Each structure stands twice: as C-alpha cells, then as structure tokens.
Amino acid sequence: MDEQKVKALLERYFDGATSLAEEQELRRLLTEGDAPASLKPYASLFAFYATERAVSYPAAARAGRAIGVRWWIPAALAAGVALLITVKALTPTHSAYTYYVNGRRVYDKEAATAQAAAKLQMLAASMQHAKAGMASLEKLNEVGRYLEPLDKVRQTLLQVDHVISLAPTAEQSIH
Amino acid sequence: MKKIVTLLTLTLLVCIAAANAYGQKEAREDLVSGLLDVYEDKEGVESITISSSLLAMMENGTGQDKQTKELISKIKDLRVLIITDAGVEKALLAELEPVLQNTYTQIMKVKKSAKERMMLYLRTSPEKSGKKQAGALLVTIAEDNSLTVMYLSGNVDTDLIDAVLSGKVNVMNGKINALE
C-alpha cells in the first residue's frame, strides 16, 4: 500500500474534492489488505461505510416514511368530516307538521290540519265582516257623490254673495 | 398529530361561530316566530305548524295551474296558536307588543264586538332587487275566551294576503292548497 498516495486521497476526500473513481480507489486501498497503524482509523471508517451500505429497510417502513410526509391529506379528510358532522348537528330538522296541545306533542295530522283549516276559515269570515263594514262606507261615498252637485250650487251662491258684498250700495252709488 | 388536532380544533371553532352567527341572524329577523316557539308547548295552548316541506308536496301535486302553484310556493311556513289560558294570553301579548311596534306595521283592525277583535300586521323585509317584499303576515283574533294567533311567513305579497284573507288558501287533508 502506498501510504502517501492514500493520505493524499484522504485529504482530497475530506475536502470533498475526490471523484467517484478516486473514492472507489481509496475505499479499495483501505479495506483490502492490512492498513498501516496511521491509517487504521480510516480503514475502520470505510469498513463501517461498507457495512452500512449493505443494510436495506423493508418496503413497509419505506412506505410509512413517504406517507408521513403528506400529513395534510388525513388532516383535510378529518376536517371535512368534522365540518359535515357540525353542520348536520347544528341544522335543525323540520317535520312536515307539528301539533302541540297543552304542552304535549300530538301525532295526529288530520286533527292538526283540520284545526288550522278551521282557523283560516274563521279569518276569512272575519274579513267578510270587515268588508261588509267597508261596503257601508262605500254607500256613504255614493251619497257624497249625489250631494256633490248641491255642493257646487252652494259654492256658487257663496261667490255671488261675496260679489254682492263688494258692490257699492245704492246710496253710495247715488252719492 | 399535533397539527391534525390543531386543524380540527380550528375548523370546529369556525363552524360553531358561523352557525351561531347564522342562528342569531335568523333570530333577529324572525322574532315573532321565536316567540311562538316559546309558547307553542305551554299549558292552555294549542299549536299547529305546517312547514314548507308539506307545502312542497302540494307544489308537485297534479290538477293545479301555474298561478296556484306560484301562490303556494310563496308560503314558507304557516303557524296557528290557539290560546285558551288567560294568563298565557296576557303574557304573549305583552311580549308581542314591543316586537310588533319595532318590526311590524299594523295594516288592519276589525272590531266585531266588545270582546271580538282582529288585528293584522305585516312585516316588511328589506328591499330586494328594487321590489319591496313583505316577510310575514301576523293575525291576532281575540274572542271571548280565546286568542288565535296566525303567522304566515314567506314571500308575502298582496296577492297572497288577498288569497289568505278571502279564504282561498286552506289546509285540507294535510295539504295546503289554494281553492279556485
């Protein structure tokens, strides 16, 4: 073993200046044969590198490392599920009808709808009564319309009266 | 793991805040409905609510012309409360009064006798696309021994009010329909 050559290669190796061929040469020189005392530590180092290079991880472990990096996928799925659960829980459910009598829920659709219908009819009947009242008002309006010509006559008479009041009296005209 | 938990917590907080804000908005716009919710299951009260899902069934029913379907589609909710307990009646009217003063307009008052009165109120929602739309019609009918409160919500316009007050909108056999 050319000790000087090995030392030169080692210096270049630790400076990161060796080529692949030089690294392979250095590895060969240190692992094959008996290295001198000054190079034994480096021989042990390169022997360790060779041993570790031979170690391989099983496929499952390699896959686990890859998925672990993409943590946001399960996080996004979990967030979406949480969002759906929240919306569902907070959204009130409506049934077609609800019917309460004295604080108790009654499940009788016909009774509920019959009662609602009765009240709507009562409302309409009350409105009919109101409309009858308004019909009386309409009759008053008709009377007003009939009286309108008389009102015009009254206005005319008032104007005549005003004119007469402005005209000079007979005595004033004579004088 | 810590990042997932943090993300979940933040998502839940946002959802809860949004739902709370939405609920408060709905409550502000529909105070009368909220009040009726409080009183519907009290003693001395009979309460019926016909929801829009039942109205949806009628929309798909046969034998209805387009105009009738359009009329029914305007109704979102019909609620009727019949109160026979004098104490509950007084309490409800006391709570209704400030709400009606602030958000409703009295459009009609009919007095049939000393103890029989009907009042109509209209709630107008903000203008949308240049057209003013009423949000709800509230009718209170006070009789000798009971008070009836009817609440109709939806796109309450003059056509729908006219149909309701003239008895054209009815509830029969679990369906709300407009009679011709």
GROMACS .gro file of C-alpha atoms in nm:
model
  355
    1MET     CA    1   0.000   0.000   0.000
    2ASP     CA    2   0.132   0.336  -0.100
    3GLU     CA    3   0.079   0.526   0.227
    4GLN     CA    4   0.148   0.869   0.075
    5LYS     CA    5  -0.098   0.809  -0.204
    6VAL     CA    6  -0.366   0.702   0.047
    7LYS     CA    7  -0.302   1.009   0.264
    8ALA     CA    8  -0.329   1.237  -0.039
    9LEU     CA    9  -0.656   1.075  -0.139
   10LEU     CA   10  -0.788   1.102   0.215
   11GLU     CA   11  -0.708   1.471   0.223
   12ARG     CA   12  -0.892   1.523  -0.101
   13TYR     CA   13  -1.180   1.302   0.020
   14PHE     CA   14  -1.242   1.507   0.333
   15ASP     CA   15  -1.220   1.826   0.127
   16GLY     CA   16  -1.491   1.682  -0.098
   17ALA     CA   17  -1.262   1.703  -0.398
   18THR     CA   18  -1.236   1.338  -0.494
   19SER     CA   19  -1.401   1.191  -0.798
   20LEU     CA   20  -1.603   0.874  -0.783
   21ALA     CA   21  -1.312   0.677  -0.924
   22GLU     CA   22  -1.077   0.818  -0.661
   23GLU     CA   23  -1.325   0.737  -0.383
   24GLN     CA   24  -1.355   0.382  -0.510
   25GLU     CA   25  -0.975   0.356  -0.523
   26LEU     CA   26  -0.947   0.494  -0.169
   27ARG     CA   27  -1.208   0.251  -0.043
   28ARG     CA   28  -1.030  -0.039  -0.206
   29LEU     CA   29  -0.691   0.059  -0.065
   30LEU     CA   30  -0.822   0.093   0.292
   31THR     CA   31  -1.048  -0.216   0.303
   32GLU     CA   32  -0.832  -0.465   0.121
   33GLY     CA   33  -0.517  -0.579   0.291
   34ASP     CA   34  -0.362  -0.464   0.615
   35ALA     CA   35  -0.355  -0.090   0.660
   36PRO     CA   36  -0.060   0.073   0.847
   37ALA     CA   37  -0.117   0.198   1.203
   38SER     CA   38  -0.158   0.562   1.097
   39LEU     CA   39  -0.435   0.467   0.853
   40LYS     CA   40  -0.618   0.211   1.067
   41PRO     CA   41  -0.879   0.461   1.191
   42TYR     CA   42  -0.964   0.550   0.832
   43ALA     CA   43  -0.975   0.184   0.737
   44SER     CA   44  -1.227   0.123   1.018
   45LEU     CA   45  -1.428   0.419   0.895
   46PHE     CA   46  -1.452   0.294   0.539
   47ALA     CA   47  -1.527  -0.057   0.661
   48PHE     CA   48  -1.819   0.090   0.856
   49TYR     CA   49  -1.940   0.272   0.545
   50ALA     CA   50  -1.933  -0.057   0.353
   51THR     CA   51  -2.128  -0.237   0.624
   52GLU     CA   52  -2.399   0.031   0.643
   53ARG     CA   53  -2.429   0.043   0.268
   54ALA     CA   54  -2.527  -0.323   0.275
   55VAL     CA   55  -2.817  -0.257   0.515
   56SER     CA   56  -3.163  -0.219   0.348
   57TYR     CA   57  -3.501  -0.121   0.501
   58PRO     CA   58  -3.815  -0.329   0.445
   59ALA     CA   59  -4.075  -0.192   0.196
   60ALA     CA   60  -4.339  -0.116   0.462
   61ALA     CA   61  -4.107   0.110   0.659
   62ARG     CA   62  -4.009   0.292   0.340
   63ALA     CA   63  -4.381   0.346   0.257
   64GLY     CA   64  -4.452   0.473   0.608
   65ARG     CA   65  -4.183   0.733   0.579
   66ALA     CA   66  -4.331   0.855   0.249
   67ILE     CA   67  -4.692   0.887   0.380
   68GLY     CA   68  -4.584   1.055   0.700
   69VAL     CA   69  -4.460   1.348   0.497
   70ARG     CA   70  -4.809   1.411   0.350
   71TRP     CA   71  -4.983   1.474   0.680
   72TRP     CA   72  -5.225   1.720   0.533
   73ILE     CA   73  -5.425   1.456   0.344
   74PRO     CA   74  -5.568   1.279   0.651
   75ALA     CA   75  -5.591   1.615   0.825
   76ALA     CA   76  -5.803   1.756   0.543
   77LEU     CA   77  -6.023   1.446   0.545
   78ALA     CA   78  -6.069   1.470   0.920
   79ALA     CA   79  -6.151   1.841   0.893
   80GLY     CA   80  -6.408   1.768   0.623
   81VAL     CA   81  -6.575   1.501   0.833
   82ALA     CA   82  -6.576   1.732   1.133
   83LEU     CA   83  -6.736   2.004   0.921
   84LEU     CA   84  -7.009   1.770   0.799
   85ILE     CA   85  -7.085   1.647   1.149
   86THR     CA   86  -7.104   2.003   1.279
   87VAL     CA   87  -7.335   2.120   1.003
   88LYS     CA   88  -7.557   1.818   1.046
   89ALA     CA   89  -7.574   1.861   1.422
   90LEU     CA   90  -7.646   2.233   1.405
   91THR     CA   91  -7.903   2.212   1.127
   92PRO     CA   92  -8.246   2.180   1.279
   93THR     CA   93  -8.463   1.908   1.133
   94HIS     CA   94  -8.812   2.003   1.025
   95SER     CA   95  -9.103   1.771   1.016
   96ALA     CA   96  -9.398   1.830   0.783
   97TYR     CA   97  -9.617   1.946   1.068
   98THR     CA   98  -9.608   1.985   1.443
   99TYR     CA   99  -9.908   1.981   1.671
  100TYR     CA  100  -9.898   2.063   2.040
  101VAL     CA  101 -10.195   2.051   2.277
  102ASN     CA  102 -10.142   2.171   2.632
  103GLY     CA  103  -9.770   2.117   2.613
  104ARG     CA  104  -9.782   1.768   2.465
  105ARG     CA  105  -9.687   1.673   2.115
  106VAL     CA  106  -9.979   1.512   1.930
  107TYR     CA  107  -9.917   1.297   1.627
  108ASP     CA  108 -10.249   1.342   1.453
  109LYS     CA  109 -10.205   1.501   1.115
  110GLU     CA  110 -10.576   1.514   1.035
  111ALA     CA  111 -10.663   1.686   1.361
  112ALA     CA  112 -10.383   1.937   1.314
  113THR     CA  113 -10.476   2.026   0.959
  114ALA     CA  114 -10.847   2.039   1.043
  115GLN     CA  115 -10.781   2.286   1.322
  116ALA     CA  116 -10.559   2.501   1.101
  117ALA     CA  117 -10.821   2.496   0.828
  118ALA     CA  118 -11.092   2.599   1.074
  119LYS     CA  119 -10.891   2.898   1.187
  120LEU     CA  120 -10.818   3.006   0.832
  121GLN     CA  121 -11.188   2.995   0.760
  122MET     CA  122 -11.255   3.198   1.073
  123LEU     CA  123 -11.009   3.455   0.948
  124ALA     CA  124 -11.184   3.470   0.612
  125ALA     CA  125 -11.521   3.506   0.784
  126SER     CA  126 -11.389   3.795   0.993
  127MET     CA  127 -11.263   3.959   0.678
  128GLN     CA  128 -11.607   3.922   0.522
  129HIS     CA  129 -11.748   4.104   0.820
  130ALA     CA  130 -11.491   4.377   0.773
  131LYS     CA  131 -11.571   4.403   0.406
  132ALA     CA  132 -11.939   4.441   0.491
  133GLY     CA  133 -11.845   4.736   0.706
  134MET     CA  134 -11.641   4.883   0.427
  135ALA     CA  135 -11.939   4.839   0.195
  136SER     CA  136 -12.132   5.076   0.423
  137LEU     CA  137 -11.854   5.326   0.382
  138GLU     CA  138 -11.884   5.285   0.009
  139LYS     CA  139 -12.252   5.374   0.031
  140LEU     CA  140 -12.159   5.690   0.216
  141ASN     CA  141 -11.928   5.772  -0.069
  142GLU     CA  142 -12.217   5.730  -0.310
  143VAL     CA  143 -12.427   5.970  -0.104
  144GLY     CA  144 -12.142   6.211  -0.122
  145ARG     CA  145 -12.134   6.183  -0.496
  146TYR     CA  146 -12.506   6.261  -0.511
  147LEU     CA  147 -12.459   6.562  -0.292
  148GLU     CA  148 -12.174   6.694  -0.499
  149PRO     CA  149 -12.389   6.900  -0.741
  150LEU     CA  150 -12.562   7.065  -0.442
  151ASP     CA  151 -12.225   7.150  -0.305
  152LYS     CA  152 -12.138   7.323  -0.631
  153VAL     CA  153 -12.456   7.528  -0.610
  154ARG     CA  154 -12.363   7.628  -0.258
  155GLN     CA  155 -12.019   7.737  -0.373
  156THR     CA  156 -12.174   7.946  -0.650
  157LEU     CA  157 -12.411   8.114  -0.410
  158LEU     CA  158 -12.123   8.195  -0.181
  159GLN     CA  159 -11.936   8.359  -0.464
  160VAL     CA  160 -12.240   8.563  -0.562
  161ASP     CA  161 -12.280   8.672  -0.205
  162HIS     CA  162 -11.919   8.779  -0.198
  163VAL     CA  163 -11.963   8.982  -0.516
  164ILE     CA  164 -12.273   9.148  -0.380
  165SER     CA  165 -12.088   9.242  -0.065
  166LEU     CA  166 -11.818   9.411  -0.271
  167ALA     CA  167 -12.061   9.609  -0.489
  168PRO     CA  168 -12.138   9.967  -0.370
  169THR     CA  169 -12.474  10.020  -0.208
  170ALA     CA  170 -12.749  10.220  -0.379
  171GLU     CA  171 -12.691  10.519  -0.152
  172GLN     CA  172 -12.316  10.509  -0.215
  173SER     CA  173 -12.369  10.493  -0.590
  174ILE     CA  174 -12.606  10.788  -0.583
  175HIS     CA  175 -12.357  10.991  -0.392
  176MET     CA  176  -5.056   1.453   1.513
  177LYS     CA  177  -5.038   1.789   1.684
  178LYS     CA  178  -5.100   1.968   1.354
  179ILE     CA  179  -5.405   1.749   1.282
  180VAL     CA  180  -5.555   1.822   1.623
  181THR     CA  181  -5.490   2.196   1.581
  182LEU     CA  182  -5.650   2.196   1.237
  183LEU     CA  183  -5.955   2.005   1.362
  184THR     CA  184  -5.999   2.239   1.657
  185LEU     CA  185  -5.979   2.547   1.436
  186THR     CA  186  -6.227   2.401   1.188
  187LEU     CA  187  -6.475   2.319   1.462
  188LEU     CA  188  -6.443   2.665   1.616
  189VAL     CA  189  -6.508   2.830   1.279
  190CYS     CA  190  -6.812   2.606   1.219
  191ILE     CA  191  -6.957   2.680   1.560
  192ALA     CA  192  -6.900   3.053   1.522
  193ALA     CA  193  -7.060   3.055   1.178
  194ALA     CA  194  -7.359   2.851   1.292
  195ASN     CA  195  -7.402   3.076   1.594
  196ALA     CA  196  -7.387   3.390   1.383
  197TYR     CA  197  -7.634   3.244   1.133
  198GLY     CA  198  -7.870   3.144   1.413
  199GLN     CA  199  -7.855   3.491   1.564
  200LYS     CA  200  -7.924   3.647   1.226
  201GLU     CA  201  -8.226   3.424   1.178
  202ALA     CA  202  -8.348   3.506   1.529
  203ARG     CA  203  -8.318   3.879   1.470
  204GLU     CA  204  -8.520   3.859   1.150
  205ASP     CA  205  -8.794   3.637   1.290
  206LEU     CA  206  -8.863   3.743   1.648
  207VAL     CA  207  -9.231   3.656   1.629
  208SER     CA  208  -9.157   3.303   1.518
  209GLY     CA  209  -8.912   3.268   1.805
  210LEU     CA  210  -9.177   3.392   2.044
  211LEU     CA  211  -9.429   3.143   1.910
  212ASP     CA  212  -9.169   2.869   1.960
  213VAL     CA  213  -9.158   2.958   2.328
  214TYR     CA  214  -9.534   2.947   2.372
  215GLU     CA  215  -9.630   2.655   2.148
  216ASP     CA  216  -9.581   2.386   2.411
  217LYS     CA  217  -9.731   2.566   2.710
  218GLU     CA  218 -10.036   2.458   2.902
  219GLY     CA  219 -10.353   2.612   2.766
  220VAL     CA  220 -10.209   2.647   2.418
  221GLU     CA  221 -10.290   2.455   2.103
  222SER     CA  222 -10.027   2.499   1.836
  223ILE     CA  223 -10.017   2.386   1.475
  224THR     CA  224  -9.726   2.441   1.240
  225ILE     CA  225  -9.746   2.348   0.873
  226SER     CA  226  -9.397   2.358   0.732
  227SER     CA  227  -9.264   2.422   0.385
  228SER     CA  228  -9.185   2.053   0.336
  229LEU     CA  229  -9.558   1.978   0.341
  230LEU     CA  230  -9.614   2.265   0.103
  231ALA     CA  231  -9.355   2.119  -0.129
  232MET     CA  232  -9.570   1.810  -0.167
  233MET     CA  233  -9.855   2.026  -0.285
  234GLU     CA  234  -9.634   2.204  -0.535
  235ASN     CA  235  -9.582   1.875  -0.710
  236GLY     CA  236  -9.948   1.781  -0.694
  237THR     CA  237 -10.149   1.739  -1.008
  238GLY     CA  238 -10.453   1.940  -1.106
  239GLN     CA  239 -10.302   2.275  -1.010
  240ASP     CA  240 -10.243   2.552  -1.253
  241LYS     CA  241  -9.929   2.758  -1.266
  242GLN     CA  242 -10.082   3.054  -1.086
  243THR     CA  243 -10.196   2.839  -0.794
  244LYS     CA  244  -9.859   2.674  -0.767
  245GLU     CA  245  -9.686   3.010  -0.768
  246LEU     CA  246  -9.916   3.127  -0.491
  247ILE     CA  247  -9.848   2.826  -0.272
  248SER     CA  248  -9.477   2.841  -0.339
  249LYS     CA  249  -9.469   3.183  -0.173
  250ILE     CA  250  -9.567   3.035   0.162
  251LYS     CA  251  -9.277   2.919   0.372
  252ASP     CA  252  -9.449   2.844   0.700
  253LEU     CA  253  -9.799   2.858   0.848
  254ARG     CA  254  -9.837   2.865   1.226
  255VAL     CA  255 -10.155   2.880   1.429
  256LEU     CA  256 -10.165   2.923   1.806
  257ILE     CA  257 -10.494   2.897   1.993
  258ILE     CA  258 -10.459   3.019   2.350
  259THR     CA  259 -10.733   2.947   2.599
  260ASP     CA  260 -10.541   3.033   2.915
  261ALA     CA  261 -10.591   3.399   3.009
  262GLY     CA  262 -10.253   3.424   3.182
  263VAL     CA  263 -10.064   3.284   2.885
  264GLU     CA  264 -10.262   3.508   2.651
  265LYS     CA  265 -10.169   3.815   2.851
  266ALA     CA  266  -9.804   3.715   2.868
  267LEU     CA  267  -9.781   3.651   2.495
  268LEU     CA  268  -9.948   3.980   2.405
  269ALA     CA  269  -9.712   4.164   2.642
  270GLU     CA  270  -9.410   4.009   2.471
  271LEU     CA  271  -9.552   4.059   2.124
  272GLU     CA  272  -9.623   4.427   2.165
  273PRO     CA  273  -9.265   4.561   2.150
  274VAL     CA  274  -9.177   4.328   1.865
  275LEU     CA  275  -9.477   4.439   1.662
  276GLN     CA  276  -9.401   4.803   1.729
  277ASN     CA  277  -9.045   4.772   1.606
  278THR     CA  278  -9.064   4.539   1.310
  279TYR     CA  279  -9.428   4.517   1.205
  280THR     CA  280  -9.686   4.755   1.063
  281GLN     CA  281 -10.050   4.730   1.161
  282ILE     CA  282 -10.249   4.722   0.840
  283MET     CA  283 -10.597   4.647   0.966
  284LYS     CA  284 -10.806   4.641   1.279
  285VAL     CA  285 -11.153   4.490   1.284
  286LYS     CA  286 -11.375   4.507   1.587
  287LYS     CA  287 -11.681   4.285   1.576
  288SER     CA  288 -11.787   4.334   1.933
  289ALA     CA  289 -11.651   4.445   2.268
  290LYS     CA  290 -11.462   4.119   2.308
  291GLU     CA  291 -11.401   4.020   1.947
  292ARG     CA  292 -11.122   4.195   1.765
  293MET     CA  293 -10.898   4.107   1.476
  294MET     CA  294 -10.567   4.276   1.403
  295LEU     CA  295 -10.348   4.231   1.100
  296TYR     CA  296  -9.978   4.310   1.098
  297LEU     CA  297  -9.728   4.297   0.820
  298ARG     CA  298  -9.356   4.257   0.849
  299THR     CA  299  -9.164   4.402   0.563
  300SER     CA  300  -8.824   4.260   0.482
  301PRO     CA  301  -8.557   4.481   0.327
  302GLU     CA  302  -8.595   4.569  -0.035
  303LYS     CA  303  -8.461   4.313  -0.275
  304SER     CA  304  -8.380   4.392  -0.634
  305GLY     CA  305  -8.581   4.710  -0.618
  306LYS     CA  306  -8.901   4.536  -0.511
  307LYS     CA  307  -9.028   4.564  -0.158
  308GLN     CA  308  -9.129   4.226  -0.020
  309ALA     CA  309  -9.324   4.153   0.294
  310GLY     CA  310  -9.171   3.885   0.511
  311ALA     CA  311  -9.461   3.778   0.726
  312LEU     CA  312  -9.828   3.829   0.795
  313LEU     CA  313  -9.944   3.812   1.154
  314VAL     CA  314 -10.310   3.796   1.250
  315THR     CA  315 -10.443   3.805   1.604
  316ILE     CA  316 -10.807   3.723   1.662
  317ALA     CA  317 -10.925   3.790   2.014
  318GLU     CA  318 -11.250   3.626   2.113
  319ASP     CA  319 -11.446   3.593   2.432
  320ASN     CA  320 -11.250   3.303   2.574
  321SER     CA  321 -10.952   3.256   2.347
  322LEU     CA  322 -10.686   3.424   2.141
  323THR     CA  323 -10.586   3.294   1.798
  324VAL     CA  324 -10.253   3.394   1.652
  325MET     CA  325 -10.183   3.311   1.291
  326TYR     CA  326  -9.840   3.362   1.143
  327LEU     CA  327  -9.769   3.325   0.774
  328SER     CA  328  -9.412   3.363   0.659
  329GLY     CA  329  -9.258   3.364   0.316
  330ASN     CA  330  -9.284   3.591   0.017
  331VAL     CA  331  -9.594   3.760   0.149
  332ASP     CA  332  -9.720   3.998  -0.117
  333THR     CA  333 -10.062   4.149  -0.185
  334ASP     CA  334 -10.173   3.851  -0.393
  335LEU     CA  335 -10.102   3.607  -0.114
  336ILE     CA  336 -10.259   3.830   0.152
  337ASP     CA  337 -10.569   3.863  -0.060
  338ALA     CA  338 -10.587   3.487  -0.110
  339VAL     CA  339 -10.548   3.417   0.260
  340LEU     CA  340 -10.797   3.678   0.375
  341SER     CA  341 -11.057   3.573   0.122
  342GLY     CA  342 -11.039   3.210   0.231
  343LYS     CA  343 -10.876   3.086  -0.086
  344VAL     CA  344 -10.581   2.933   0.098
  345ASN     CA  345 -10.686   2.637   0.302
  346VAL     CA  346 -10.546   2.332   0.469
  347MET     CA  347 -10.715   2.010   0.378
  348ASN     CA  348 -10.608   1.654   0.441
  349GLY     CA  349 -10.257   1.752   0.532
  350LYS     CA  350 -10.214   1.977   0.234
  351ILE     CA  351 -10.219   2.348   0.187
  352ASN     CA  352 -10.382   2.440  -0.136
  353ALA     CA  353 -10.541   2.736  -0.300
  354LEU     CA  354 -10.907   2.699  -0.381
  355GLU     CA  355 -11.021   2.838  -0.710
   0.00000   0.00000   0.00000
